[in-house]
Coordinates of C-alpha atoms in Angstrom, one line a residue:
X7 CA 76.3 -0.8 40.2
X8 CA 78.3 2.2 38.9
X9 CA 78.3 2.9 35.1
X10 CA 81.5 1.6 33.5
X11 CA 83.9 4.0 31.9
X12 CA 83.4 5.0 28.3
X13 CA 85.2 3.0 25.6
X14 CA 88.4 4.4 24.1
X15 CA 87.2 4.4 20.4
X16 CA 83.8 4.9 18.8
X17 CA 84.1 2.1 16.2
X18 CA 83.7 -1.0 18.3
X19 CA 84.6 -3.5 15.5
X20 CA 87.8 -1.7 14.8
X21 CA 88.6 -1.6 18.5
X22 CA 88.0 -5.3 19.0
X23 CA 90.1 -6.3 16.1
X24 CA 93.1 -4.2 17.0
X25 CA 93.2 -4.9 20.8
X26 CA 95.8 -7.4 22.1
X27 CA 94.7 -10.6 23.8
X28 CA 93.8 -10.6 27.5
X29 CA 94.8 -13.6 29.7
X30 CA 93.9 -14.3 33.3
X31 CA 97.1 -14.3 35.4
X32 CA 97.8 -15.5 38.9
X33 CA 98.3 -12.4 41.2
X34 CA 101.1 -14.1 43.1
X35 CA 103.2 -14.3 39.9
X36 CA 103.1 -10.6 39.2
X37 CA 106.2 -8.5 40.1
X38 CA 106.1 -4.8 40.5
X39 CA 109.2 -2.8 39.4
X40 CA 108.3 0.6 40.9
X41 CA 106.5 1.9 43.9
X42 CA 103.0 3.3 43.6
X43 CA 102.4 7.0 43.4
X44 CA 99.9 7.5 46.2
X45 CA 97.7 5.6 48.6
X46 CA 95.0 8.1 47.7
X47 CA 95.0 6.9 44.1
X48 CA 94.9 3.3 45.3
X49 CA 91.9 4.0 47.6
X50 CA 90.0 5.8 44.8
X51 CA 90.7 3.0 42.3
X52 CA 89.6 0.4 45.0
X53 CA 86.3 2.3 45.5
X54 CA 85.8 2.5 41.7
X55 CA 86.6 -1.2 41.2
X56 CA 84.1 -2.2 43.9
X57 CA 81.5 0.1 42.4
X58 CA 81.9 -1.3 38.9
X59 CA 82.2 -4.9 40.3
X60 CA 84.9 -5.5 37.7
X61 CA 88.3 -4.8 36.4
X62 CA 87.9 -2.5 33.4
X63 CA 91.5 -2.3 32.2
X64 CA 94.1 -5.1 31.9
X65 CA 97.6 -4.9 33.3
X66 CA 100.6 -5.0 30.8
X67 CA 102.9 -7.8 31.9
X68 CA 106.1 -9.4 30.6
X69 CA 105.3 -13.0 29.7
X70 CA 108.7 -14.4 30.7
X71 CA 109.1 -12.8 34.1
X72 CA 105.8 -11.5 35.4
X73 CA 107.2 -8.0 35.6
X74 CA 104.3 -5.5 35.7
X75 CA 104.9 -2.8 33.0
X76 CA 101.7 -0.9 33.5
X77 CA 99.2 -1.4 36.3
X78 CA 100.9 -1.2 39.6
X79 CA 97.9 0.5 41.3
X80 CA 95.5 -2.1 39.8
X81 CA 97.9 -4.8 41.2
X82 CA 97.8 -3.2 44.7
X83 CA 94.0 -3.1 44.5
X84 CA 94.0 -6.8 43.7
X85 CA 96.1 -7.5 46.7
X86 CA 93.8 -5.5 49.0
X87 CA 90.8 -7.4 47.6
X88 CA 92.7 -10.7 47.9
X89 CA 92.0 -11.6 44.3
X90 CA 93.6 -14.7 42.9
X91 CA 93.8 -13.7 39.2
X92 CA 93.9 -10.5 37.1
X93 CA 93.3 -9.7 33.5
X94 CA 96.6 -9.0 31.7
X95 CA 98.0 -8.4 28.3
X96 CA 101.2 -10.5 28.1
X97 CA 104.1 -9.3 26.0
X98 CA 107.7 -10.4 25.3
X99 CA 108.9 -7.2 26.7
X100 CA 112.6 -7.4 25.9
X101 CA 112.1 -8.3 22.2
X102 CA 108.9 -6.4 21.5
X103 CA 109.9 -3.3 19.6
X104 CA 106.3 -1.8 19.8
X105 CA 106.9 -1.2 23.5
X106 CA 109.2 1.7 24.5
X107 CA 110.4 2.7 27.9
X108 CA 111.6 6.1 29.0
X109 CA 112.3 7.9 32.3
X110 CA 109.6 10.2 33.5
X111 CA 112.1 12.9 34.6
X112 CA 114.4 12.7 31.6
X113 CA 116.9 10.3 33.2
X114 CA 117.9 7.0 31.7
X115 CA 116.1 3.6 32.2
X116 CA 116.1 0.7 29.8
X117 CA 114.0 -2.5 29.5
X118 CA 116.7 -4.7 31.1
X119 CA 116.8 -2.4 34.2
X120 CA 113.0 -2.7 34.5
X121 CA 113.2 -6.5 34.4
X122 CA 116.1 -6.6 36.8
X123 CA 114.3 -4.4 39.3
X124 CA 111.1 -6.5 39.1
X125 CA 113.1 -9.7 39.8
X126 CA 114.9 -8.1 42.7
X127 CA 113.6 -7.4 46.2
X128 CA 113.5 -3.7 45.5
X129 CA 111.5 -1.3 43.4
X130 CA 112.2 2.0 41.6
X131 CA 110.7 5.2 43.0
X132 CA 107.2 6.1 41.7
X133 CA 107.1 7.3 38.1
X134 CA 110.6 6.1 37.2
X135 CA 109.6 4.4 34.0
X136 CA 107.0 5.3 31.4
X137 CA 105.9 2.7 28.9
X138 CA 104.3 3.4 25.6
X139 CA 103.1 1.0 22.9
X140 CA 102.4 1.5 19.2
X141 CA 99.1 -0.3 19.8
X142 CA 96.5 2.4 20.5
X143 CA 95.2 0.9 23.7
X144 CA 95.1 -2.1 25.9
X145 CA 91.4 -1.7 25.7
X146 CA 88.6 -1.5 28.2
X147 CA 87.1 -4.7 29.5
X148 CA 84.9 -5.7 32.3
X149 CA 86.1 -8.9 34.1
X150 CA 83.8 -9.5 37.1
X151 CA 85.4 -9.5 40.6
X152 CA 83.5 -12.7 41.3
X153 CA 85.6 -14.5 38.6
X154 CA 88.9 -12.9 39.8
X155 CA 88.2 -14.0 43.4
X156 CA 88.1 -17.6 42.3
X157 CA 91.3 -19.7 42.5
X158 CA 92.9 -19.9 39.0
X159 CA 91.5 -23.0 37.2
X160 CA 94.8 -23.3 35.2
X161 CA 98.0 -25.0 36.4
X162 CA 100.6 -22.5 35.0
X163 CA 100.9 -18.9 35.9
X164 CA 98.5 -17.6 33.2
X165 CA 95.6 -19.0 31.3
X166 CA 96.4 -21.1 28.2
X167 CA 93.7 -19.3 26.1
X168 CA 92.9 -15.6 26.1
X169 CA 89.5 -14.3 27.1
X170 CA 87.3 -14.2 24.1
X171 CA 86.4 -10.7 23.1
X172 CA 82.8 -10.1 21.9
X173 CA 81.7 -9.8 18.3
X174 CA 78.5 -9.1 16.5
X175 CA 77.2 -12.6 17.1
X176 CA 78.4 -12.8 20.7
X177 CA 78.3 -9.4 22.5
X178 CA 79.9 -10.8 25.7
X179 CA 83.5 -11.8 26.4
X180 CA 83.6 -15.3 28.0
X181 CA 86.0 -17.4 30.0
X182 CA 84.5 -20.8 30.6
X183 CA 81.1 -20.4 32.1
X184 CA 81.8 -17.0 33.6
X185 CA 80.6 -13.9 31.7
X186 CA 83.2 -11.3 30.9
X187 CA 82.4 -8.4 28.6
X188 CA 84.1 -5.6 26.7
X189 CA 83.1 -2.0 27.2

């Protein structure tokens, strides 16, 4: 198995305390709002995901609509792998002031336009929106593909409880009986 990417921060305890919760979300509920940049990037990400045997970064998703804010290429990889669920950080996009959106080329795009596009049958061109958060990072994780291939064990569109991040006593992240770990 390929070595997982390095963590974003040297101080693991700080990193774990400051990271947002990660939930498993049904792939079919997720809604892209912009086209992907290139099929080459998708193919490279697919190869890396298969080599790692896991998803190493969660998607950023609006909790009310399923709009993908960050992670369109990871979503496409999930579709190609026919995964049933994905690790996501869920946010209340329209009211969360820690999340900002801007247009990549200096144009104008706002949060409501992003949601409206995700809920429509269309998508913006690639790199229309750029999202930033005041949280340093969504964090690196490692959620095994074997878990993501399973049908979701929850009845709603996302898990009721977040995945448990590791701590000093429990170095692995867990979801039920499946092992999930942070990097």
